[in-house]
mmCIF file of C-alpha atoms in Angstrom:
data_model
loop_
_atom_site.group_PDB
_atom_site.id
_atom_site.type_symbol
_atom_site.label_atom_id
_atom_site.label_comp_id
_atom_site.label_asym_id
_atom_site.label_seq_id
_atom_site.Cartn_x
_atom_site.Cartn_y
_atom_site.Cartn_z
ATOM 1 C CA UNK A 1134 0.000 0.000 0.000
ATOM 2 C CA UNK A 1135 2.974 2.719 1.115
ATOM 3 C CA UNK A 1136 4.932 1.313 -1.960
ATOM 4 C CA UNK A 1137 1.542 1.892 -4.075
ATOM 5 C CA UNK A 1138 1.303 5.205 -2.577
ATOM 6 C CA UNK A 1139 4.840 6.384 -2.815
ATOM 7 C CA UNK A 1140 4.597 4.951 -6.921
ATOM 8 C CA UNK A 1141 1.831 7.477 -7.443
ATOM 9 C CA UNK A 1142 3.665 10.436 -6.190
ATOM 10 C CA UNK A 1143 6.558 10.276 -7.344
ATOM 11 C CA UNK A 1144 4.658 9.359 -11.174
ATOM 12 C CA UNK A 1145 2.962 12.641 -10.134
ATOM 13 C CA UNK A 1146 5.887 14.444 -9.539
ATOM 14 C CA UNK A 1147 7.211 13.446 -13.188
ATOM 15 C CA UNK A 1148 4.355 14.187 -14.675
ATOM 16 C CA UNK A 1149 4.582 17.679 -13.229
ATOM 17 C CA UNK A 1150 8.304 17.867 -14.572
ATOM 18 C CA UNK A 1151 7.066 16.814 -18.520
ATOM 19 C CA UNK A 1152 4.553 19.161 -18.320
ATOM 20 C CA UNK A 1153 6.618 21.703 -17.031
ATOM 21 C CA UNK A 1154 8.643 21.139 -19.923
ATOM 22 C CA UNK A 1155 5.891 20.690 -21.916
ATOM 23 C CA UNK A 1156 6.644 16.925 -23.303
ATOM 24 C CA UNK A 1157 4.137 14.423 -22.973
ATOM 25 C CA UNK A 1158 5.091 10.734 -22.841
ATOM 26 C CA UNK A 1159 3.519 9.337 -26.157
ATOM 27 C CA UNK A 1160 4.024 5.322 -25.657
ATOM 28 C CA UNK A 1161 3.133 2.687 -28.649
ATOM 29 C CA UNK A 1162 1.954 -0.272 -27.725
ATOM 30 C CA UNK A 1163 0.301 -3.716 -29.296
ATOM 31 C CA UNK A 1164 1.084 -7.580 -30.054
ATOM 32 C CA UNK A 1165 4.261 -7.894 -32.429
ATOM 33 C CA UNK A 1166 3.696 -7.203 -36.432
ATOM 34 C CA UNK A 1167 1.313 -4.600 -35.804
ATOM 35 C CA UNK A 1168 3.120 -1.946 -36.918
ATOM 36 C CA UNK A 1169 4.267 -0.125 -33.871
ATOM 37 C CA UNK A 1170 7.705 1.302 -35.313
ATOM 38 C CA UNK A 1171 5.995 1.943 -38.647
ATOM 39 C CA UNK A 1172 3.724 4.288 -37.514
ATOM 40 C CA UNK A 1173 6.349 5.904 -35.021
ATOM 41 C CA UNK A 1174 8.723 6.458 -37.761
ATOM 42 C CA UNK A 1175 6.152 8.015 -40.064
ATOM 43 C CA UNK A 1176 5.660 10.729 -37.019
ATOM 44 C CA UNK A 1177 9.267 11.369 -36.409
ATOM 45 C CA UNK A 1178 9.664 11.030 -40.292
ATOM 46 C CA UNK A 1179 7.102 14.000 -40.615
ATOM 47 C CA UNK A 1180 7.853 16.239 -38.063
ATOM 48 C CA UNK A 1181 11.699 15.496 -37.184
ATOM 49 C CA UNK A 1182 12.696 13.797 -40.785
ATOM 50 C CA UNK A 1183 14.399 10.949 -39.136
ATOM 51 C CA UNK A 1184 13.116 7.176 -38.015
ATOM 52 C CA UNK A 1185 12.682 5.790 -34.728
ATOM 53 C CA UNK A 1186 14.009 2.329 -35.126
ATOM 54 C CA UNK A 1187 14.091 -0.428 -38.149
ATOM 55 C CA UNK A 1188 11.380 -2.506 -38.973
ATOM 56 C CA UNK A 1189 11.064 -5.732 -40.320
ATOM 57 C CA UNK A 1190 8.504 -8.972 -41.843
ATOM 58 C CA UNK A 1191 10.288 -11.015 -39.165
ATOM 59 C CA UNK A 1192 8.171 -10.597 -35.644
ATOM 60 C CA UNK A 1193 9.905 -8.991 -32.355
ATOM 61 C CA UNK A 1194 11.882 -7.040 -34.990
ATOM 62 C CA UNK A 1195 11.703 -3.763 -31.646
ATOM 63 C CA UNK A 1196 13.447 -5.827 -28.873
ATOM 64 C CA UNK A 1197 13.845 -3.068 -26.763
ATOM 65 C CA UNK A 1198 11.768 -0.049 -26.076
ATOM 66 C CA UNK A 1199 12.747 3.184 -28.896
ATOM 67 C CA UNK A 1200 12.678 6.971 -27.427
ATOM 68 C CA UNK A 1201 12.179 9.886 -29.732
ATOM 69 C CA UNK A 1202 12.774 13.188 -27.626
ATOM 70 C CA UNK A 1203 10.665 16.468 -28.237
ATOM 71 C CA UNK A 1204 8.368 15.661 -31.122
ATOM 72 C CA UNK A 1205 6.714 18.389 -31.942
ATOM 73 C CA UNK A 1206 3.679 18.108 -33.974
ATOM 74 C CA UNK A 1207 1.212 20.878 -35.010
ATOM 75 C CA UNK A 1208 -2.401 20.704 -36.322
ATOM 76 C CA UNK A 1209 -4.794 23.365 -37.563
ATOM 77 C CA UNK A 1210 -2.357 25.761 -35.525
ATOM 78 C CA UNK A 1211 -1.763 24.091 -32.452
ATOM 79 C CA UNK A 1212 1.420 22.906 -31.251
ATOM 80 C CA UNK A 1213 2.369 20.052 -29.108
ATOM 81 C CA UNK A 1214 5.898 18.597 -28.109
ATOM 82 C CA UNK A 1215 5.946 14.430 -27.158
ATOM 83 C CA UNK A 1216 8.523 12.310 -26.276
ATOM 84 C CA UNK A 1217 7.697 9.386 -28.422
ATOM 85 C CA UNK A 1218 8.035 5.916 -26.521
ATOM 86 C CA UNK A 1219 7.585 2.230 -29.251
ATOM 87 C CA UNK A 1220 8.097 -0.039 -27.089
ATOM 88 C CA UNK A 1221 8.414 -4.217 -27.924
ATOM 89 C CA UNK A 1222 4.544 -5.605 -28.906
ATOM 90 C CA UNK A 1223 3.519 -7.571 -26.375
ATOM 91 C CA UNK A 1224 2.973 -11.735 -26.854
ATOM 92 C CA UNK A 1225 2.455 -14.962 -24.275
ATOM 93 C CA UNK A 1226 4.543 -17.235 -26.281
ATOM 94 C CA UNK A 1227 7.001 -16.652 -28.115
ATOM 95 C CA UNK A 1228 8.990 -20.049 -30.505
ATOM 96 C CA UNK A 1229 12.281 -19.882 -31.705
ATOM 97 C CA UNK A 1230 11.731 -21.818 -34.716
ATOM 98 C CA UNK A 1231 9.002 -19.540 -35.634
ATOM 99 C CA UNK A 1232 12.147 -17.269 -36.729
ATOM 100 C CA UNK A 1233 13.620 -19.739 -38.719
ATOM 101 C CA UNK A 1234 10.907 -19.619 -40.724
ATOM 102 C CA UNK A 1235 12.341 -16.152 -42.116
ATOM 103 C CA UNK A 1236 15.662 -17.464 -42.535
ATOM 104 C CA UNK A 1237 17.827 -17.042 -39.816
ATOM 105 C CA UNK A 1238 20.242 -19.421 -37.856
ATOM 106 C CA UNK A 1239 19.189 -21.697 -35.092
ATOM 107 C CA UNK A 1240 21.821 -19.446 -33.041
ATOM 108 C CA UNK A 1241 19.957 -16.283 -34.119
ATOM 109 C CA UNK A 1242 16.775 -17.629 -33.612
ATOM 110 C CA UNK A 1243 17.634 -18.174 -30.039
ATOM 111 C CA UNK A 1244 19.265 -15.189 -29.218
ATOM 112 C CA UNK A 1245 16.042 -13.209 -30.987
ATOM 113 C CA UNK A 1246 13.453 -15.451 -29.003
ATOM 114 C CA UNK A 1247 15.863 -14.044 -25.445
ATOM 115 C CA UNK A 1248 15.702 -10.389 -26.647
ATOM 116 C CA UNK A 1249 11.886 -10.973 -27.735
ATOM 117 C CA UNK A 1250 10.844 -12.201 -23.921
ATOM 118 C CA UNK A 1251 13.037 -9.248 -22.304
ATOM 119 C CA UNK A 1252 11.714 -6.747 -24.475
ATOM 120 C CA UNK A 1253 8.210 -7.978 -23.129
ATOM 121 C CA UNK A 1254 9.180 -7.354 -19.824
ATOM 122 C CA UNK A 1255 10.818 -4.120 -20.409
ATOM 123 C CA UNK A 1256 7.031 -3.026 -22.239
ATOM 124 C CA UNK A 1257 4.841 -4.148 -19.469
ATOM 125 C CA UNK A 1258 7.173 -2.083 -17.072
ATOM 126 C CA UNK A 1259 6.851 1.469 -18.926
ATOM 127 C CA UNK A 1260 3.243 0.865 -18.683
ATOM 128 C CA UNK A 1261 3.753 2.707 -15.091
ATOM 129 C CA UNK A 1262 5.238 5.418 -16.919
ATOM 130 C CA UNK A 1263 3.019 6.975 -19.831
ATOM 131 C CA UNK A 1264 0.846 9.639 -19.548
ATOM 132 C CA UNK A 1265 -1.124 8.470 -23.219
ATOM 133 C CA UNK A 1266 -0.930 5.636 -25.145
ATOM 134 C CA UNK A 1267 -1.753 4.651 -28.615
ATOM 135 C CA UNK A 1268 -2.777 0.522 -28.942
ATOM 136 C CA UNK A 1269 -1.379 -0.326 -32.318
ATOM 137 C CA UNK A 1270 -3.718 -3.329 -33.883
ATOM 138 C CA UNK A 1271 -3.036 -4.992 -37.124
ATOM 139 C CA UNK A 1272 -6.753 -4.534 -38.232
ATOM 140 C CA UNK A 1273 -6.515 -6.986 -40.462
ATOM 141 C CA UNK A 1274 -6.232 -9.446 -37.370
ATOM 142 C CA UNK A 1275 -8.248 -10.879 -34.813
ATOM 143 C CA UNK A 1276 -8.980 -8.005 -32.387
ATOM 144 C CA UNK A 1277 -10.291 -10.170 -29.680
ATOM 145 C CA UNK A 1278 -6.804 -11.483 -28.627
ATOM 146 C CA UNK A 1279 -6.055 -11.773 -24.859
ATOM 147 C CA UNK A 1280 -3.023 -9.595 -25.262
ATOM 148 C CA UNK A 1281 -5.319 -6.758 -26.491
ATOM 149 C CA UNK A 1282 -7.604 -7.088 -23.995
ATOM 150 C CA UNK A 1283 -4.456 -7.000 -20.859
ATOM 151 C CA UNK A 1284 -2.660 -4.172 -22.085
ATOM 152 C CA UNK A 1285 -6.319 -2.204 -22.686
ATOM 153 C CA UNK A 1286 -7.280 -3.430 -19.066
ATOM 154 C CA UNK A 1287 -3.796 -2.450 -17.683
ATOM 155 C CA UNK A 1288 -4.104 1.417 -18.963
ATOM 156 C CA UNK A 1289 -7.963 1.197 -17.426
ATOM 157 C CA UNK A 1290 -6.649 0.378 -14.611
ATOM 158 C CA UNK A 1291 -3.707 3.168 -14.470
ATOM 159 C CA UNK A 1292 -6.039 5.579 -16.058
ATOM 160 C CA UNK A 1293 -4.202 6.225 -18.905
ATOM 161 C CA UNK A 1294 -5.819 7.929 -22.063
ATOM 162 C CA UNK A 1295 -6.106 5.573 -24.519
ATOM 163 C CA UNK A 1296 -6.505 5.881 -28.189
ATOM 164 C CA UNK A 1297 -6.345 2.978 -30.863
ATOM 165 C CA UNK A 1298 -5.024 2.882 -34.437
ATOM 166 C CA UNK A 1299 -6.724 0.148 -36.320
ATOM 167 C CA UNK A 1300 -3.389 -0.212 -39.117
ATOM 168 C CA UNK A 1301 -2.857 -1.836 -42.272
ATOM 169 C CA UNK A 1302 -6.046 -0.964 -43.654
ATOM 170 C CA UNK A 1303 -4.311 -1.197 -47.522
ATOM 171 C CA UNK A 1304 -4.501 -4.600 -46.336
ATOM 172 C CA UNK A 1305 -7.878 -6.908 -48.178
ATOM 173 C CA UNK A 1306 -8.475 -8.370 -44.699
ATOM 174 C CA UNK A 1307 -8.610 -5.067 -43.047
ATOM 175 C CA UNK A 1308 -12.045 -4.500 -40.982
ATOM 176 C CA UNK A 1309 -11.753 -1.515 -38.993
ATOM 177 C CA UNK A 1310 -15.836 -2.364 -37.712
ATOM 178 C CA UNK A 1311 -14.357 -5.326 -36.083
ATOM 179 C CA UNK A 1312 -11.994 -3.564 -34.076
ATOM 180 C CA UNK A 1313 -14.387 -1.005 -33.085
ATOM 181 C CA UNK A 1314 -16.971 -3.870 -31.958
ATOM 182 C CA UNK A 1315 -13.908 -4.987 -29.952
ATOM 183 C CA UNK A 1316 -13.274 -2.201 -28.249
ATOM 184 C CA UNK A 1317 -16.518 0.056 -28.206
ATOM 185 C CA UNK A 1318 -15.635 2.214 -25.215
ATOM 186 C CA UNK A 1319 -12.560 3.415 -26.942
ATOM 187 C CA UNK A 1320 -12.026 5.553 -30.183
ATOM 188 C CA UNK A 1321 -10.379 3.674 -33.195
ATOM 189 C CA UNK A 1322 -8.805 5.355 -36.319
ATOM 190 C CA UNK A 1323 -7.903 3.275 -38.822
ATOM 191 C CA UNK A 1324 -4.674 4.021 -40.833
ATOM 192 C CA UNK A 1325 -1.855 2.580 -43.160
ATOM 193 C CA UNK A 1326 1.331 3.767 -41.705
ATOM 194 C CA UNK A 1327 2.930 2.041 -44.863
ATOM 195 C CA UNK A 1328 1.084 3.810 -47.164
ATOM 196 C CA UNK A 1329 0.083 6.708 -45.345
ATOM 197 C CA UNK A 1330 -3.454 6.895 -44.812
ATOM 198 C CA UNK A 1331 -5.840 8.211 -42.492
ATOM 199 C CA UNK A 1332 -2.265 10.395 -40.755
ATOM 200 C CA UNK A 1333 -4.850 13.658 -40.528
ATOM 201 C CA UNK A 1334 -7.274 11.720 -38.505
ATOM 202 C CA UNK A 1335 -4.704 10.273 -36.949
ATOM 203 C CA UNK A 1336 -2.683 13.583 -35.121
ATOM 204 C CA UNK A 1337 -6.298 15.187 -35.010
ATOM 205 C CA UNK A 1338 -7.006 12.131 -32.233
ATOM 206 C CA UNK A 1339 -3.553 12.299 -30.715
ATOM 207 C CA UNK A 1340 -4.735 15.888 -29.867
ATOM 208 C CA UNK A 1341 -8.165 14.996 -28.378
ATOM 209 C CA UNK A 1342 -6.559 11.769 -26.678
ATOM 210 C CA UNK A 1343 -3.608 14.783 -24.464
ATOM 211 C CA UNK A 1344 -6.361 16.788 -23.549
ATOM 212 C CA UNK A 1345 -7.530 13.926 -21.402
ATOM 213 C CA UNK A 1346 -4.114 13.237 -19.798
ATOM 214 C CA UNK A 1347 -4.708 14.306 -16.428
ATOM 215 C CA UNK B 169 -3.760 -31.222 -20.715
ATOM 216 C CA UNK B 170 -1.120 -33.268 -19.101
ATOM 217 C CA UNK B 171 0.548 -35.249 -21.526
ATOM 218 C CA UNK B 172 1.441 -38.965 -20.166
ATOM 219 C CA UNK B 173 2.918 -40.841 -22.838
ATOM 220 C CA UNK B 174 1.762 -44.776 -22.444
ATOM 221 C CA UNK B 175 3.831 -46.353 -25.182
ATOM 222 C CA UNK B 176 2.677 -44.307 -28.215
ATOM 223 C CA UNK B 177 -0.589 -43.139 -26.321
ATOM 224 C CA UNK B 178 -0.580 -39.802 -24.950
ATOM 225 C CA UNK B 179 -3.506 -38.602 -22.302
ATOM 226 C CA UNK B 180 -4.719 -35.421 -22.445
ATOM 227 C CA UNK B 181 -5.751 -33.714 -19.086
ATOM 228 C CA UNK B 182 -8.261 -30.513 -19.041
ATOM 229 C CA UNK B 183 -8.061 -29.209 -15.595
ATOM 230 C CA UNK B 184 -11.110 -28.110 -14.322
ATOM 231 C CA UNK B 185 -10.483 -24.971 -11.672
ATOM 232 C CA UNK B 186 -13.718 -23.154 -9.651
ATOM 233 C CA UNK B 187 -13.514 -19.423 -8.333
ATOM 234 C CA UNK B 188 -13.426 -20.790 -5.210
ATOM 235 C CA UNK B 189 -10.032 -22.371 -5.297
ATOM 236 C CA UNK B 190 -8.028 -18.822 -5.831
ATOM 237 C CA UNK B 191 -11.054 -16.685 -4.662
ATOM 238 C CA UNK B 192 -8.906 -15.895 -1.468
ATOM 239 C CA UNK B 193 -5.631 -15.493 -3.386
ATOM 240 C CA UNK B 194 -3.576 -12.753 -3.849
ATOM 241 C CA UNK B 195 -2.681 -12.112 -6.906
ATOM 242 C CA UNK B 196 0.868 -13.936 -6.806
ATOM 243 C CA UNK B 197 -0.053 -17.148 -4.954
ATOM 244 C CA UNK B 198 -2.919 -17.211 -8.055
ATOM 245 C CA UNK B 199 0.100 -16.881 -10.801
ATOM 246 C CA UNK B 200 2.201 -19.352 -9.432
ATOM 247 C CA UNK B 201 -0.852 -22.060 -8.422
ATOM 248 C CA UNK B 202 -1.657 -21.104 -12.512
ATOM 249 C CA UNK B 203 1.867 -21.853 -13.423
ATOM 250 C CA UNK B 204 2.384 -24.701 -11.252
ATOM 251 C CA UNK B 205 -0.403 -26.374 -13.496
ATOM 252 C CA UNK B 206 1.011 -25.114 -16.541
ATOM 253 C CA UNK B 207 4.405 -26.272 -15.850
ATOM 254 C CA UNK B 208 2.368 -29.657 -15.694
ATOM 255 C CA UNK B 209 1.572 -29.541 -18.895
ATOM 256 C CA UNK B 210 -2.081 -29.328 -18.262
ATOM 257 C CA UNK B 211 -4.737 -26.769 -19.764
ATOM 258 C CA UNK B 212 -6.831 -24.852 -16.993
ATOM 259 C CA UNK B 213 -10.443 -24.389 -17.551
ATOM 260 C CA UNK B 214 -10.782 -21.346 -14.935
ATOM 261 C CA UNK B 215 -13.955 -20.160 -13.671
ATOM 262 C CA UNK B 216 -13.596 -16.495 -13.455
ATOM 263 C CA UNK B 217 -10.379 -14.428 -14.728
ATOM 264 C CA UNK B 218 -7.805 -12.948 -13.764
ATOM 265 C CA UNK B 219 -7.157 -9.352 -12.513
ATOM 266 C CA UNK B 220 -5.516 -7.003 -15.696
ATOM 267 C CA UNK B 221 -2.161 -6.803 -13.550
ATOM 268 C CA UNK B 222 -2.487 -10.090 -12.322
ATOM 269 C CA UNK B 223 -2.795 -11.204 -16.212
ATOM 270 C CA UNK B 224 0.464 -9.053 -16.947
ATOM 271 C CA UNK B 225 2.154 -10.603 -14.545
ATOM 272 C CA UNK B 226 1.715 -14.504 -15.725
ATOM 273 C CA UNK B 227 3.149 -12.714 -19.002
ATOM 274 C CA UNK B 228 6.226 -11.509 -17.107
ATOM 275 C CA UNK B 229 6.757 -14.781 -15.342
ATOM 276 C CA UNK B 230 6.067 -16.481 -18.633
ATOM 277 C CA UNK B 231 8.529 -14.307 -20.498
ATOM 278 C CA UNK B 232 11.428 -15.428 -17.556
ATOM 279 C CA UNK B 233 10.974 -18.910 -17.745
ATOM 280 C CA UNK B 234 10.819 -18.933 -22.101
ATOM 281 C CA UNK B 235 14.572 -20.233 -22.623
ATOM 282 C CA UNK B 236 15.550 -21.014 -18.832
ATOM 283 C CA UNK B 237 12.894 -23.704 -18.804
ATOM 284 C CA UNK B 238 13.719 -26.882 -21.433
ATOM 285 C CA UNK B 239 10.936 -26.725 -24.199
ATOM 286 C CA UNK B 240 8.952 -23.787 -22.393
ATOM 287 C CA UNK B 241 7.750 -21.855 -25.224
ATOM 288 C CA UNK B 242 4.807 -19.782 -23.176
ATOM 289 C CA UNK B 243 1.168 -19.605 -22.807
ATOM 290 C CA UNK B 244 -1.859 -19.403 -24.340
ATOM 291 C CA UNK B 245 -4.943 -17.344 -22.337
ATOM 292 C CA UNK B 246 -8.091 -16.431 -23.437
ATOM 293 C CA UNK B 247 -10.991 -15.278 -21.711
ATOM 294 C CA UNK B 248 -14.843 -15.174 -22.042
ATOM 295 C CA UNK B 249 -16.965 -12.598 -19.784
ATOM 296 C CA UNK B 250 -20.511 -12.270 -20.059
ATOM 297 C CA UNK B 251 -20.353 -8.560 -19.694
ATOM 298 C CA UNK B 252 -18.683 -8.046 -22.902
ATOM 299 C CA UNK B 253 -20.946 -5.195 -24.365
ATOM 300 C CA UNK B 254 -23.718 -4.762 -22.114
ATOM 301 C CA UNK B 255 -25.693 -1.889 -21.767
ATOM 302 C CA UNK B 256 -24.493 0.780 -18.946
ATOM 303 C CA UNK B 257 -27.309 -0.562 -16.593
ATOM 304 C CA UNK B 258 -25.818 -4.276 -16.804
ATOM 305 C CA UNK B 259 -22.322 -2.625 -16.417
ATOM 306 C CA UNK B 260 -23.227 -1.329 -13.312
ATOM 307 C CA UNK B 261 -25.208 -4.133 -12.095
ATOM 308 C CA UNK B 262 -21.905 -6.168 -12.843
ATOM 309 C CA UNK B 263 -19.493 -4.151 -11.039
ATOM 310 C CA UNK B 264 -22.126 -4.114 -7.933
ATOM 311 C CA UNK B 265 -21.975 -8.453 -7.908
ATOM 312 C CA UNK B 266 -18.182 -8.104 -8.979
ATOM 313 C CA UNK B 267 -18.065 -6.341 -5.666
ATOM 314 C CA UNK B 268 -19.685 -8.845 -3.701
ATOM 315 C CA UNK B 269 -18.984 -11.859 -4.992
ATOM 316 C CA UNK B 270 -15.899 -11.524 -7.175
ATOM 317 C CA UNK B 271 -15.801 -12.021 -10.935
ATOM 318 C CA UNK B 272 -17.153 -15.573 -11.684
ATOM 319 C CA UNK B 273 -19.161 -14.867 -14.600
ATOM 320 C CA UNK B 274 -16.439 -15.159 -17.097
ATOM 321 C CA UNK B 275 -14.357 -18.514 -18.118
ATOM 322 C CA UNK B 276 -10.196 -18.316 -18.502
ATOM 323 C CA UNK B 277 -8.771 -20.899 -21.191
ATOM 324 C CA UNK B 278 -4.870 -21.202 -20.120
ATOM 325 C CA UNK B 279 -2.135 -23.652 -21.132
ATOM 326 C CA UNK B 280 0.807 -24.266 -22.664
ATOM 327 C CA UNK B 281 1.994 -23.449 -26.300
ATOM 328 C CA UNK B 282 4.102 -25.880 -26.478
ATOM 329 C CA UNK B 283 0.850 -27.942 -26.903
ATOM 330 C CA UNK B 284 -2.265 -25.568 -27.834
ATOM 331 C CA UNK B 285 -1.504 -23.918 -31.417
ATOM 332 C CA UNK B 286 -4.100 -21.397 -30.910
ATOM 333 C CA UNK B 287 -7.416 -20.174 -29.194
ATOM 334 C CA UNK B 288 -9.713 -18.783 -31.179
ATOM 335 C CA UNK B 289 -11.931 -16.283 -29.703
ATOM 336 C CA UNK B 290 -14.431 -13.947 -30.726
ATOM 337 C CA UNK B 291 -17.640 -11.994 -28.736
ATOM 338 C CA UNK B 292 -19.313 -15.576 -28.227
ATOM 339 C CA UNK B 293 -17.205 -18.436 -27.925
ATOM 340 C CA UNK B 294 -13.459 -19.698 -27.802
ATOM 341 C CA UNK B 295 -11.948 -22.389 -29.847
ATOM 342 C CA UNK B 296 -9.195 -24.230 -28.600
ATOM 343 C CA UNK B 297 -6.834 -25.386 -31.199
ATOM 344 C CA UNK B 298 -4.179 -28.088 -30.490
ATOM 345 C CA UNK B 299 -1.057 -28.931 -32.083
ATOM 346 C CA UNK B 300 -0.849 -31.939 -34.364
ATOM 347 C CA UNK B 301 1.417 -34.571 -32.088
#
């Protein structure tokens, strides 16, 4: 309870600091292959012209969590400054030989699969740490996974702003409606961070979604 | 679904777990009696679920033993609630019995990848798929 208590200050007293310097702590988070670094490089590519991290087909591709320091985005003549946070998506399993499915060596498999399951632990720590977060979902994917549903129930629980980007909607499969059923308490924008879609909505939302960081 | 290899045979074993048996838990002693089973090999049928931090936790322990553990490659957890999109009213009404009698109206699939493949879910039902042996 003390420990609880003393968390929630001293979270307090850092959110007081960002503010002060007028940052807020933008995290990025979702299952793996959702296109988490995707969409935080197109950001960073349009307002600081330079990427966040590398992505890749292969899943677990962000093994550790990706910083971005005073983003500054405007809209309709507004101005904001984030520090952008990607962090590792979030699985319950996670198979070595999946990865050498995509060509690499048993000994790089293994080594990816370790990185993978500390990255996961390194995400679900920052959760503490965010003052908004943006739920990246491949929305041409099941939305109903368990993994969706803890990291959504985690922020709930924190009381963290939440906003989710329904991506990949170039994508056939894509069915933003079935996120949205998923989720119906939350907003959903659907976007293709690939092939830039739907980025208007987008930072129009990340504006709405700071406004209810408390 | 413990696996217990008789010759070529191999038993399956769906373990069958009520509210009551981690009702007066915390929310470690429920991870590791969850794990425990796991660890068995075994697939937990779990009336109820699990708390969203409590839920984030089995993925941290999960993540620790993946590579430390011979053959561990994780879990697979899904979970069916009956208050998945009810009105406000029922909402309410829910958190009121949540309350009073903890959350029991919702089933928790949980087991082992190394032997489920998948579980399906969607608003109404789960589907647990297993791998071919």
């Amino acid at each position: 309870m003390m420990m609880k208590k003393f968390k929630e200050f001293t979270k307090k007293l850092w959110m007081k600091f960002f503010k002060s310097q007028g940052q807020v702590k933008l995290g990025f988070y979702g299952p793996p292959n959702a296109g988490k670094t995707s969409l935080a490089n197109k950001i960073c590519q349009d307002w600081l012209g330079e990427d966040i991290g590398s992505v890749s087909k292969i899943p677990h591709e962000t093994r550790n969590v990706q910083f971005k320091e005073k983003v500054e985005i405007e809209k309709n003549g507004k101005k904001l400054e984030f520090k952008l946070i990607d962090t590792p998506g979030i699985a319950t399993k996670i198979d070595y030989e999946e990865f050498l499915q995509f060509g690499l060596s048993k000994k790089e498999a293994h080594a990816r699969a370790k990185e993978a399951t500390q990255g996961i632990i390194e995400s679900i720590k920052w959760l503490d740490d965010m003052d908004a977060v943006v739920i990246v979902l491949d929305s041409s994917e099941n939305p109903y996974s368990q993994v969706n549903i803890t990291i959504i129930g985690n922020l709930a629980a924190r009381n963290i702003p939440v906003l989710i980007v329904a991506n990949k909607i170039d994508l056939k499969k894509s069915d933003i409606k079935k996120v949205e059923a998923a989720f119906p308490e939350y907003k959903v924008v659907g976007i293709s961070a690939k092939n830039d879609e739907g980025m208007d909505d987008f930072y129009d939302e990340v504006f709405k979604l700071v406004k209810r960081v408390k | 679904m413990a696996v217990k290899k008789e010759g070529d045979k191999k038993e399956l074993t769906i373990h069958f777990m009520p509210y009551s048996e981690i009702a007066k838990e915390d929310g470690l002693a429920r991870i590791k009696k969850l794990m425990g089973l796991i660890l068995e090999n075994k697939i937990i049928i779990l009336q109820g679920r699990l708390k969203p931090e409590e839920e984030t936790k089995l993925i941290e322990t999960t993540m620790t033993l993946i590579g430390n553990l011979k053959g561990f490659q994780g879990v697979e957890i899904s979970t069916l609630s009956g208050n998945d999109n009810q009105s406000a009213f029922d909402k309410v009404r829910h958190n009121i019995a949540r309350i009073l009698v903890g959350e029991q109206d919702a089933i928790t699939l949980i087991g082992p990848a190394t032997f489920i493949k998948e579980i399906k879910k969607d608003p109404k039902k789960i589907e647990l798929m297993l791998k071919r042996r």
